[in-house]
PDB file of C-alpha atoms in Angstrom:
ATOM      1  CA  MET A   1     131.402  81.331  83.147  1.00 58.00           C
ATOM      2  CA  LEU A   2     128.660  78.722  82.734  1.00 58.00           C
ATOM      3  CA  TYR A   3     125.914  81.220  81.981  1.00 66.00           C
ATOM      4  CA  GLN A   4     128.231  83.271  79.758  1.00 70.00           C
ATOM      5  CA  GLN A   5     128.884  80.097  77.737  1.00 59.00           C
ATOM      6  CA  ILE A   6     125.143  79.378  77.474  1.00 63.00           C
ATOM      7  CA  ASN A   7     124.313  82.945  76.382  1.00 71.00           C
ATOM      8  CA  MET A   8     127.141  82.970  73.807  1.00 70.00           C
ATOM      9  CA  ASN A   9     125.965  79.692  72.274  1.00 60.00           C
ATOM     10  CA  LYS A  10     122.374  80.929  72.136  1.00 69.00           C
ATOM     11  CA  ARG A  11     123.458  84.062  70.260  1.00 76.00           C
ATOM     12  CA  ARG A  12     125.463  81.997  67.800  1.00 70.00           C
ATOM     13  CA  THR A  13     122.446  79.760  67.199  1.00 70.00           C
ATOM     14  CA  VAL A  14     120.294  82.790  66.398  1.00 78.00           C
ATOM     15  CA  TYR A  15     122.899  83.978  63.881  1.00 78.00           C
ATOM     16  CA  VAL A  16     123.106  80.557  62.202  1.00 74.00           C
ATOM     17  CA  VAL A  17     119.313  80.145  61.996  1.00 77.00           C
ATOM     18  CA  PHE A  18     118.955  83.677  60.597  1.00 83.00           C
ATOM     19  CA  GLY A  19     121.654  82.935  58.023  1.00 82.00           C
ATOM     20  CA  PHE A  20     119.939  79.656  57.125  1.00 81.00           C
ATOM     21  CA  CYS A  21     116.590  81.395  56.519  1.00 84.00           C
ATOM     22  CA  LEU A  22     118.339  84.128  54.527  1.00 88.00           C
ATOM     23  CA  LEU A  23     119.986  81.450  52.387  1.00 87.00           C
ATOM     24  CA  VAL A  24     116.579  79.902  51.626  1.00 88.00           C
ATOM     25  CA  ALA A  25     115.240  83.315  50.589  1.00 89.00           C
ATOM     26  CA  LEU A  26     118.294  84.023  48.402  1.00 89.00           C
ATOM     27  CA  VAL A  27     118.033  80.655  46.689  1.00 89.00           C
ATOM     28  CA  GLY A  28     114.335  81.303  46.102  1.00 89.00           C
ATOM     29  CA  ALA A  29     115.155  84.704  44.614  1.00 88.00           C
ATOM     30  CA  ALA A  30     117.770  83.151  42.310  1.00 86.00           C
ATOM     31  CA  VAL A  31     115.391  80.396  41.216  1.00 85.00           C
ATOM     32  CA  GLY A  32     112.581  82.880  40.618  1.00 86.00           C
ATOM     33  CA  TYR A  33     114.890  85.169  38.622  1.00 82.00           C
ATOM     34  CA  TRP A  34     116.168  82.273  36.522  1.00 78.00           C
ATOM     35  CA  LEU A  35     112.818  80.626  35.821  1.00 79.00           C
ATOM     36  CA  ALA A  36     110.319  83.491  35.848  1.00 76.00           C
ATOM     37  CA  GLY A  37     112.319  86.706  35.794  1.00 77.00           C
ATOM     38  CA  SER A  38     110.989  87.646  39.254  1.00 82.00           C
ATOM     39  CA  ALA A  39     112.957  87.343  42.486  1.00 85.00           C
ATOM     40  CA  VAL A  40     109.841  88.093  44.564  1.00 90.00           C
ATOM     41  CA  VAL A  41     107.955  85.148  43.049  1.00 89.00           C
ATOM     42  CA  GLY A  42     110.932  82.927  43.819  1.00 89.00           C
ATOM     43  CA  ILE A  43     111.131  84.056  47.453  1.00 92.00           C
ATOM     44  CA  ILE A  44     107.422  83.374  47.982  1.00 92.00           C
ATOM     45  CA  MET A  45     107.764  79.953  46.355  1.00 90.00           C
ATOM     46  CA  ALA A  46     110.799  79.113  48.527  1.00 90.00           C
ATOM     47  CA  LEU A  47     109.018  80.101  51.729  1.00 90.00           C
ATOM     48  CA  VAL A  48     105.949  78.026  50.842  1.00 91.00           C
ATOM     49  CA  ILE A  49     108.081  74.981  50.009  1.00 90.00           C
ATOM     50  CA  ALA A  50     110.102  75.398  53.235  1.00 88.00           C
ATOM     51  CA  LEU A  51     106.877  75.614  55.252  1.00 87.00           C
ATOM     52  CA  ILE A  52     105.508  72.444  53.663  1.00 87.00           C
ATOM     53  CA  TYR A  53     108.728  70.502  54.275  1.00 81.00           C
ATOM     54  CA  THR A  54     108.893  71.705  57.884  1.00 80.00           C
ATOM     55  CA  SER A  55     105.266  70.768  58.610  1.00 82.00           C
ATOM     56  CA  VAL A  56     105.708  67.279  57.176  1.00 77.00           C
ATOM     57  CA  MET A  57     108.956  66.599  59.024  1.00 73.00           C
ATOM     58  CA  ILE A  58     107.736  67.923  62.375  1.00 74.00           C
ATOM     59  CA  GLY A  59     104.726  65.648  62.010  1.00 72.00           C
ATOM     60  CA  GLN A  60     106.908  62.535  61.784  1.00 71.00           C
ATOM     61  CA  SER A  61     106.712  60.377  64.873  1.00 63.00           C
ATOM     62  CA  THR A  62     109.473  59.498  67.301  1.00 80.00           C
ATOM     63  CA  ASP A  63     108.824  55.834  66.567  1.00 83.00           C
ATOM     64  CA  VAL A  64     110.190  56.269  63.028  1.00 79.00           C
ATOM     65  CA  VAL A  65     113.551  57.546  64.315  1.00 85.00           C
ATOM     66  CA  MET A  66     113.729  54.846  66.973  1.00 91.00           C
ATOM     67  CA  ASN A  67     112.921  52.096  64.486  1.00 89.00           C
ATOM     68  CA  MET A  68     115.614  53.388  62.142  1.00 86.00           C
ATOM     69  CA  ASN A  69     118.119  52.976  64.970  1.00 91.00           C
ATOM     70  CA  HIS A  70     116.790  49.592  66.155  1.00 93.00           C
ATOM     71  CA  ALA A  71     115.811  50.917  69.588  1.00 95.00           C
ATOM     72  CA  HIS A  72     113.283  49.236  71.880  1.00 96.00           C
ATOM     73  CA  GLU A  73     111.276  51.086  74.502  1.00 96.00           C
ATOM     74  CA  ILE A  74     111.291  50.338  78.200  1.00 97.00           C
ATOM     75  CA  HIS A  75     108.156  51.171  80.153  1.00 96.00           C
ATOM     76  CA  SER A  76     109.237  51.036  83.796  1.00 95.00           C
ATOM     77  CA  ALA A  77     112.232  51.207  86.107  1.00 95.00           C
ATOM     78  CA  ALA A  78     112.105  47.430  86.496  1.00 96.00           C
ATOM     79  CA  GLU A  79     113.539  46.977  82.976  1.00 96.00           C
ATOM     80  CA  SER A  80     116.599  49.223  83.473  1.00 96.00           C
ATOM     81  CA  PRO A  81     116.582  50.812  86.954  1.00 96.00           C
ATOM     82  CA  GLU A  82     119.659  53.056  86.727  1.00 97.00           C
ATOM     83  CA  LEU A  83     118.886  54.492  83.260  1.00 97.00           C
ATOM     84  CA  TRP A  84     115.227  55.063  84.105  1.00 97.00           C
ATOM     85  CA  HIS A  85     115.944  56.852  87.387  1.00 97.00           C
ATOM     86  CA  VAL A  86     118.721  58.992  85.900  1.00 97.00           C
ATOM     87  CA  VAL A  87     116.429  60.151  83.078  1.00 98.00           C
ATOM     88  CA  GLU A  88     113.644  60.746  85.600  1.00 97.00           C
ATOM     89  CA  ASP A  89     115.942  62.817  87.839  1.00 97.00           C
ATOM     90  CA  MET A  90     117.318  64.926  84.988  1.00 97.00           C
ATOM     91  CA  ALA A  91     113.822  65.595  83.620  1.00 97.00           C
ATOM     92  CA  MET A  92     112.675  66.658  87.081  1.00 97.00           C
ATOM     93  CA  VAL A  93     115.598  69.058  87.529  1.00 96.00           C
ATOM     94  CA  ALA A  94     115.074  70.496  84.022  1.00 95.00           C
ATOM     95  CA  GLN A  95     111.338  70.822  84.737  1.00 94.00           C
ATOM     96  CA  VAL A  96     110.270  68.964  81.597  1.00 95.00           C
ATOM     97  CA  PRO A  97     107.923  65.965  81.296  1.00 96.00           C
ATOM     98  CA  MET A  98     109.490  62.530  81.638  1.00 97.00           C
ATOM     99  CA  PRO A  99     110.473  61.485  78.088  1.00 96.00           C
ATOM    100  CA  ARG A 100     109.987  58.013  76.684  1.00 96.00           C
ATOM    101  CA  VAL A 101     113.068  55.861  77.275  1.00 98.00           C
ATOM    102  CA  PHE A 102     114.627  53.542  74.688  1.00 97.00           C
ATOM    103  CA  ILE A 103     117.606  51.195  74.645  1.00 97.00           C
ATOM    104  CA  ILE A 104     119.756  50.325  71.617  1.00 96.00           C
ATOM    105  CA  ASP A 105     121.546  46.973  71.752  1.00 96.00           C
ATOM    106  CA  ASP A 106     124.980  48.145  70.652  1.00 95.00           C
ATOM    107  CA  PRO A 107     128.339  47.794  72.453  1.00 94.00           C
ATOM    108  CA  SER A 108     129.463  51.307  71.461  1.00 94.00           C
ATOM    109  CA  PRO A 109     128.591  53.977  74.076  1.00 95.00           C
ATOM    110  CA  ASN A 110     126.234  56.633  72.718  1.00 96.00           C
ATOM    111  CA  ALA A 111     122.865  58.338  73.281  1.00 96.00           C
ATOM    112  CA  PHE A 112     120.467  60.766  71.618  1.00 95.00           C
ATOM    113  CA  ALA A 113     117.195  62.632  72.093  1.00 94.00           C
ATOM    114  CA  THR A 114     114.396  63.150  69.586  1.00 90.00           C
ATOM    115  CA  GLY A 115     110.778  64.270  69.340  1.00 87.00           C
ATOM    116  CA  ASN A 116     108.801  67.386  68.491  1.00 82.00           C
ATOM    117  CA  ASP A 117     108.721  69.129  71.874  1.00 85.00           C
ATOM    118  CA  PRO A 118     109.258  68.337  75.583  1.00 90.00           C
ATOM    119  CA  GLU A 119     105.746  66.868  75.799  1.00 91.00           C
ATOM    120  CA  HIS A 120     106.484  64.413  72.964  1.00 89.00           C
ATOM    121  CA  SER A 121     110.157  63.629  73.478  1.00 93.00           C
ATOM    122  CA  ALA A 122     112.234  60.494  73.844  1.00 95.00           C
ATOM    123  CA  VAL A 123     115.792  59.600  74.786  1.00 97.00           C
ATOM    124  CA  ALA A 124     117.790  56.534  73.794  1.00 97.00           C
ATOM    125  CA  ALA A 125     120.967  55.024  75.208  1.00 97.00           C
ATOM    126  CA  THR A 126     123.067  52.130  73.981  1.00 97.00           C
ATOM    127  CA  THR A 127     123.820  49.103  76.118  1.00 97.00           C
ATOM    128  CA  GLY A 128     127.487  50.014  75.716  1.00 96.00           C
ATOM    129  CA  LEU A 129     126.868  53.411  77.328  1.00 96.00           C
ATOM    130  CA  MET A 130     125.156  51.868  80.342  1.00 96.00           C
ATOM    131  CA  GLN A 131     127.960  49.348  80.791  1.00 96.00           C
ATOM    132  CA  MET A 132     130.806  51.864  80.417  1.00 96.00           C
ATOM    133  CA  MET A 133     129.478  54.829  82.414  1.00 97.00           C
ATOM    134  CA  ASN A 134     129.189  55.094  86.177  1.00 97.00           C
ATOM    135  CA  ARG A 135     126.230  56.916  87.733  1.00 96.00           C
ATOM    136  CA  GLU A 136     127.961  60.321  87.683  1.00 97.00           C
ATOM    137  CA  GLU A 137     128.897  59.991  83.999  1.00 97.00           C
ATOM    138  CA  LEU A 138     125.485  58.658  83.012  1.00 97.00           C
ATOM    139  CA  GLU A 139     123.881  61.688  84.668  1.00 97.00           C
ATOM    140  CA  GLY A 140     126.168  63.931  82.591  1.00 97.00           C
ATOM    141  CA  VAL A 141     125.153  62.220  79.341  1.00 97.00           C
ATOM    142  CA  MET A 142     121.431  62.206  80.152  1.00 98.00           C
ATOM    143  CA  GLY A 143     121.668  65.804  81.345  1.00 97.00           C
ATOM    144  CA  HIS A 144     123.059  66.617  77.898  1.00 96.00           C
ATOM    145  CA  GLU A 145     120.144  64.870  76.167  1.00 96.00           C
ATOM    146  CA  ILE A 146     117.494  66.377  78.433  1.00 97.00           C
ATOM    147  CA  THR A 147     118.996  69.810  77.677  1.00 95.00           C
ATOM    148  CA  HIS A 148     118.380  69.119  73.986  1.00 93.00           C
ATOM    149  CA  VAL A 149     114.757  68.434  74.912  1.00 93.00           C
ATOM    150  CA  ARG A 150     114.384  71.471  77.177  1.00 91.00           C
ATOM    151  CA  ASN A 151     115.957  73.819  74.608  1.00 88.00           C
ATOM    152  CA  TYR A 152     113.805  72.477  71.746  1.00 86.00           C
ATOM    153  CA  ASP A 153     116.961  71.391  69.902  1.00 86.00           C
ATOM    154  CA  ILE A 154     115.044  68.308  68.794  1.00 86.00           C
ATOM    155  CA  ARG A 155     112.660  70.540  66.851  1.00 82.00           C
ATOM    156  CA  LEU A 156     115.397  72.916  65.712  1.00 81.00           C
ATOM    157  CA  GLN A 157     117.313  70.081  64.047  1.00 79.00           C
ATOM    158  CA  THR A 158     114.128  69.000  62.286  1.00 76.00           C
ATOM    159  CA  ILE A 159     113.609  72.527  60.947  1.00 79.00           C
ATOM    160  CA  ALA A 160     117.238  72.688  59.758  1.00 79.00           C
ATOM    161  CA  LEU A 161     116.787  69.393  57.942  1.00 77.00           C
ATOM    162  CA  ALA A 162     113.573  70.694  56.365  1.00 79.00           C
ATOM    163  CA  LEU A 163     115.268  73.892  55.166  1.00 83.00           C
ATOM    164  CA  SER A 164     118.105  71.856  53.649  1.00 83.00           C
ATOM    165  CA  ALA A 165     115.576  69.639  51.901  1.00 82.00           C
ATOM    166  CA  ALA A 166     113.738  72.715  50.581  1.00 85.00           C
ATOM    167  CA  ILE A 167     116.966  74.127  49.157  1.00 87.00           C
ATOM    168  CA  SER A 168     117.747  70.801  47.487  1.00 86.00           C
ATOM    169  CA  PHE A 169     114.252  70.748  45.965  1.00 87.00           C
ATOM    170  CA  LEU A 170     114.679  74.266  44.551  1.00 85.00           C
ATOM    171  CA  VAL A 171     118.097  73.439  43.100  1.00 84.00           C
ATOM    172  CA  ASN A 172     116.757  70.244  41.521  1.00 84.00           C
ATOM    173  CA  LEU A 173     113.857  72.225  40.089  1.00 81.00           C
ATOM    174  CA  VAL A 174     116.253  74.532  38.261  1.00 78.00           C
ATOM    175  CA  SER A 175     118.367  71.574  37.114  1.00 76.00           C
ATOM    176  CA  ASN A 176     115.344  69.855  35.592  1.00 75.00           C
ATOM    177  CA  PHE A 177     114.233  73.002  33.782  1.00 70.00           C
ATOM    178  CA  TRP A 178     117.791  73.532  32.575  1.00 62.00           C
ATOM    179  CA  TRP A 179     117.983  70.098  30.961  1.00 57.00           C
ATOM    180  CA  LEU A 180     114.544  70.595  29.423  1.00 51.00           C
ATOM    181  CA  GLY A 181     115.624  73.900  27.909  1.00 52.00           C
ATOM    182  CA  GLY A 182     113.578  76.033  30.279  1.00 53.00           C
ATOM    183  CA  GLY A 183     114.526  79.141  32.195  1.00 54.00           C
ATOM    184  CA  ARG A 184     114.979  82.698  31.097  1.00 53.00           C
ATOM    185  CA  HIS A 185     115.506  83.622  27.457  1.00 50.00           C
ATOM    186  CA  ASP A 186     116.210  87.346  27.427  1.00 54.00           C
ATOM    187  CA  ASP A 187     116.230  89.435  24.292  1.00 52.00           C
ATOM    188  CA  ASP A 188     119.585  90.623  23.012  1.00 48.00           C
ATOM    189  CA  GLU A 189     118.946  94.086  24.473  1.00 48.00           C
ATOM    190  CA  ASP A 190     118.285  92.643  27.916  1.00 52.00           C
ATOM    191  CA  ARG A 191     121.160  90.177  28.006  1.00 48.00           C
ATOM    192  CA  GLY A 192     123.805  92.811  28.546  1.00 48.00           C
ATOM    193  CA  VAL A 193     121.820  94.337  31.386  1.00 45.00           C
ATOM    194  CA  ASN A 194     120.923  91.059  33.111  1.00 62.00           C
ATOM    195  CA  ILE A 195     124.076  89.016  32.513  1.00 69.00           C
ATOM    196  CA  PHE A 196     125.483  89.779  35.965  1.00 64.00           C
ATOM    197  CA  GLY A 197     122.206  88.888  37.639  1.00 62.00           C
ATOM    198  CA  MET A 198     122.077  85.591  35.777  1.00 65.00           C
ATOM    199  CA  ILE A 199     125.675  84.736  36.666  1.00 69.00           C
ATOM    200  CA  ALA A 200     125.021  85.529  40.323  1.00 69.00           C
ATOM    201  CA  SER A 201     121.870  83.392  40.262  1.00 70.00           C
ATOM    202  CA  VAL A 202     123.663  80.412  38.713  1.00 73.00           C
ATOM    203  CA  LEU A 203     126.535  80.626  41.213  1.00 76.00           C
ATOM    204  CA  LEU A 204     124.129  80.861  44.129  1.00 76.00           C
ATOM    205  CA  ILE A 205     122.096  77.892  42.901  1.00 75.00           C
ATOM    206  CA  ILE A 206     125.253  75.804  42.438  1.00 80.00           C
ATOM    207  CA  LEU A 207     126.759  76.714  45.825  1.00 81.00           C
ATOM    208  CA  ALA A 208     123.495  76.663  47.819  1.00 81.00           C
ATOM    209  CA  PRO A 209     123.533  72.937  48.744  1.00 80.00           C
ATOM    210  CA  LEU A 210     127.108  73.268  50.022  1.00 81.00           C
ATOM    211  CA  ALA A 211     126.224  76.358  52.051  1.00 80.00           C
ATOM    212  CA  ALA A 212     123.129  74.626  53.456  1.00 79.00           C
ATOM    213  CA  ALA A 213     125.189  71.620  54.541  1.00 77.00           C
ATOM    214  CA  ILE A 214     127.728  73.875  56.257  1.00 79.00           C
ATOM    215  CA  ALA A 215     124.959  75.834  58.024  1.00 77.00           C
ATOM    216  CA  GLN A 216     123.225  72.656  59.172  1.00 74.00           C
ATOM    217  CA  MET A 217     126.441  71.198  60.556  1.00 77.00           C
ATOM    218  CA  ALA A 218     127.372  74.503  62.239  1.00 76.00           C
ATOM    219  CA  LEU A 219     123.979  74.586  63.936  1.00 76.00           C
ATOM    220  CA  SER A 220     124.373  71.000  65.117  1.00 77.00           C
ATOM    221  CA  ARG A 221     127.873  71.631  66.497  1.00 80.00           C
ATOM    222  CA  ASN A 222     126.799  74.778  68.326  1.00 78.00           C
ATOM    223  CA  ARG A 223     123.855  73.018  69.996  1.00 85.00           C
ATOM    224  CA  GLU A 224     126.237  70.303  71.219  1.00 90.00           C
ATOM    225  CA  TYR A 225     128.294  72.908  73.056  1.00 89.00           C
ATOM    226  CA  LEU A 226     125.118  74.364  74.535  1.00 87.00           C
ATOM    227  CA  ALA A 227     123.855  70.931  75.624  1.00 93.00           C
ATOM    228  CA  ASP A 228     127.197  70.216  77.319  1.00 94.00           C
ATOM    229  CA  ALA A 229     126.870  73.460  79.268  1.00 91.00           C
ATOM    230  CA  GLY A 230     123.232  72.642  80.039  1.00 92.00           C
ATOM    231  CA  SER A 231     124.267  69.267  81.443  1.00 95.00           C
ATOM    232  CA  VAL A 232     126.612  71.020  83.875  1.00 94.00           C
ATOM    233  CA  GLU A 233     123.782  73.365  84.824  1.00 92.00           C
ATOM    234  CA  LEU A 234     121.461  70.426  85.614  1.00 95.00           C
ATOM    235  CA  THR A 235     123.957  68.180  87.392  1.00 95.00           C
ATOM    236  CA  ARG A 236     126.095  70.902  89.021  1.00 93.00           C
ATOM    237  CA  ASN A 237     128.955  68.544  88.291  1.00 93.00           C
ATOM    238  CA  PRO A 238     131.175  69.343  85.278  1.00 93.00           C
ATOM    239  CA  GLN A 239     133.499  66.430  86.089  1.00 95.00           C
ATOM    240  CA  GLY A 240     130.762  63.902  85.341  1.00 95.00           C
ATOM    241  CA  MET A 241     130.330  65.217  81.783  1.00 96.00           C
ATOM    242  CA  ILE A 242     134.088  65.644  81.265  1.00 96.00           C
ATOM    243  CA  SER A 243     134.744  62.062  82.384  1.00 97.00           C
ATOM    244  CA  ALA A 244     131.971  60.753  80.102  1.00 96.00           C
ATOM    245  CA  LEU A 245     133.386  62.606  77.078  1.00 96.00           C
ATOM    246  CA  ARG A 246     136.872  61.271  77.791  1.00 95.00           C
ATOM    247  CA  LYS A 247     135.505  57.731  77.653  1.00 94.00           C
ATOM    248  CA  LEU A 248     133.617  58.507  74.448  1.00 93.00           C
ATOM    249  CA  GLU A 249     136.878  59.677  72.821  1.00 88.00           C
ATOM    250  CA  HIS A 250     138.007  56.059  72.543  1.00 85.00           C
ATOM    251  CA  ALA A 251     134.691  54.448  71.603  1.00 85.00           C
ATOM    252  CA  GLU A 252     134.314  52.203  68.578  1.00 87.00           C
ATOM    253  CA  PRO A 253     131.817  53.094  65.790  1.00 87.00           C
ATOM    254  CA  MET A 254     128.241  51.948  66.345  1.00 90.00           C
ATOM    255  CA  GLN A 255     126.808  48.958  64.492  1.00 83.00           C
ATOM    256  CA  GLN A 256     123.105  49.888  64.713  1.00 73.00           C
ATOM    257  CA  ALA A 257     123.050  53.639  64.028  1.00 78.00           C
ATOM    258  CA  ASP A 258     121.227  55.015  60.998  1.00 78.00           C
ATOM    259  CA  PRO A 259     123.499  57.504  59.123  1.00 77.00           C
ATOM    260  CA  SER A 260     120.702  60.059  58.705  1.00 70.00           C
ATOM    261  CA  SER A 261     120.369  60.219  62.502  1.00 78.00           C
ATOM    262  CA  ALA A 262     124.076  60.889  63.113  1.00 79.00           C
ATOM    263  CA  SER A 263     123.578  64.514  64.169  1.00 80.00           C
ATOM    264  CA  LEU A 264     121.182  63.438  66.935  1.00 85.00           C
ATOM    265  CA  TYR A 265     123.750  61.409  68.866  1.00 90.00           C
ATOM    266  CA  ILE A 266     125.976  62.835  71.599  1.00 91.00           C
ATOM    267  CA  THR A 267     129.021  61.894  69.479  1.00 89.00           C
ATOM    268  CA  ASP A 268     129.365  60.840  65.847  1.00 83.00           C
ATOM    269  CA  PRO A 269     128.142  57.200  65.874  1.00 85.00           C
ATOM    270  CA  GLU A 270     130.094  56.290  62.764  1.00 76.00           C
ATOM    271  CA  GLU A 271     133.498  57.501  63.907  1.00 63.00           C
ATOM    272  CA  ASN A 272     133.590  58.881  67.432  1.00 47.00           C
ATOM    273  CA  ALA A 273     137.303  59.661  67.573  1.00 42.00           C
ATOM    274  CA  LYS A 274     137.924  60.959  64.061  1.00 47.00           C
ATOM    275  CA  ARG A 275     140.452  63.690  63.428  1.00 46.00           C
ATOM    276  CA  HIS A 276     140.372  65.921  60.346  1.00 48.00           C
ATOM    277  CA  ARG A 277     141.950  68.992  58.886  1.00 46.00           C
ATOM    278  CA  TRP A 278     140.276  72.281  59.776  1.00 48.00           C
ATOM    279  CA  LEU A 279     138.430  72.415  56.438  1.00 50.00           C
ATOM    280  CA  ASP A 280     136.854  68.991  57.002  1.00 53.00           C
ATOM    281  CA  HIS A 281     135.429  70.180  60.340  1.00 59.00           C
ATOM    282  CA  LEU A 282     132.961  72.340  58.374  1.00 56.00           C
ATOM    283  CA  PHE A 283     131.036  69.158  57.559  1.00 60.00           C
ATOM    284  CA  ASP A 284     131.307  67.444  60.954  1.00 69.00           C
ATOM    285  CA  THR A 285     128.013  66.813  62.732  1.00 71.00           C
ATOM    286  CA  HIS A 286     129.747  67.274  66.093  1.00 83.00           C
ATOM    287  CA  PRO A 287     132.563  69.478  67.402  1.00 86.00           C
ATOM    288  CA  PRO A 288     135.803  67.656  68.298  1.00 87.00           C
ATOM    289  CA  LEU A 289     135.553  65.958  71.673  1.00 90.00           C
ATOM    290  CA  GLU A 290     138.776  67.580  72.863  1.00 91.00           C
ATOM    291  CA  ASP A 291     137.258  71.035  72.183  1.00 90.00           C
ATOM    292  CA  ARG A 292     134.136  70.125  74.137  1.00 93.00           C
ATOM    293  CA  ILE A 293     136.217  68.886  77.057  1.00 94.00           C
ATOM    294  CA  THR A 294     138.330  72.067  77.007  1.00 92.00           C
ATOM    295  CA  ARG A 295     135.232  74.275  77.181  1.00 89.00           C
ATOM    296  CA  LEU A 296     133.865  72.306  80.111  1.00 91.00           C
ATOM    297  CA  GLU A 297     137.182  72.516  81.938  1.00 89.00           C
ATOM    298  CA  GLU A 298     137.159  76.294  81.482  1.00 84.00           C
ATOM    299  CA  MET A 299     133.848  76.462  83.334  1.00 75.00           C
TER     300      MET A 299
END
């Protein structure tokens, strides 16, 4: 059941990423059709912009994310023995380099991983997490974060953010041209032929940011399920992760978390125990904790 869960989540991730890239290409085609009368030109422009955004964002350092979340680095086991050794053990089992270790002074229990790849990764845990969790539960949480590192989720989230930013740039580009009176101006003979294409382009441009947000959140939620399963794989102890998630269900919102980093955390740092209607879940950065617990119990 464990490996079936992992394989299913991997397939879903491929579908979401493919859909995300297709959305970028479609938006580019719509922008190119609207501004230059050429969908091909728009697709090329969109791909170039997406590549530039991705390169810039991947090049950002871990220190920026840690500073945004007021985290301070520890450099040896002497500063926090249990956290250091748990991270060290999980990294060894996952066969990835030991990541840098940070602590966030916040009473709410939470943790996240970031970086570009396993060789340049880092994990952070709040003081509240270390106080609330026993060794078994802390291993479950750190196993979850190390799985994010091992599976390159840290880079995948960066790419998703870059693609969303590229889509926003393209939409804003059309908006600016629109207000300036730019865009296509077809002859009367062409308007009847191209009216449907123009309507489709406008609708796509308007709905693209919403679709990008939904795709980004879906990707984030799916990787959380996969990281939960990966934690069980590393620890061989599903009860540790289940117990940790049960404690996180009743956690208070964090005081130090940066909102733009919310999707990195193991649970939503702004409202860990929130409950919404099914439609609102489309925009959640994390799947409901009860759903995550249920999946682990089924393993």
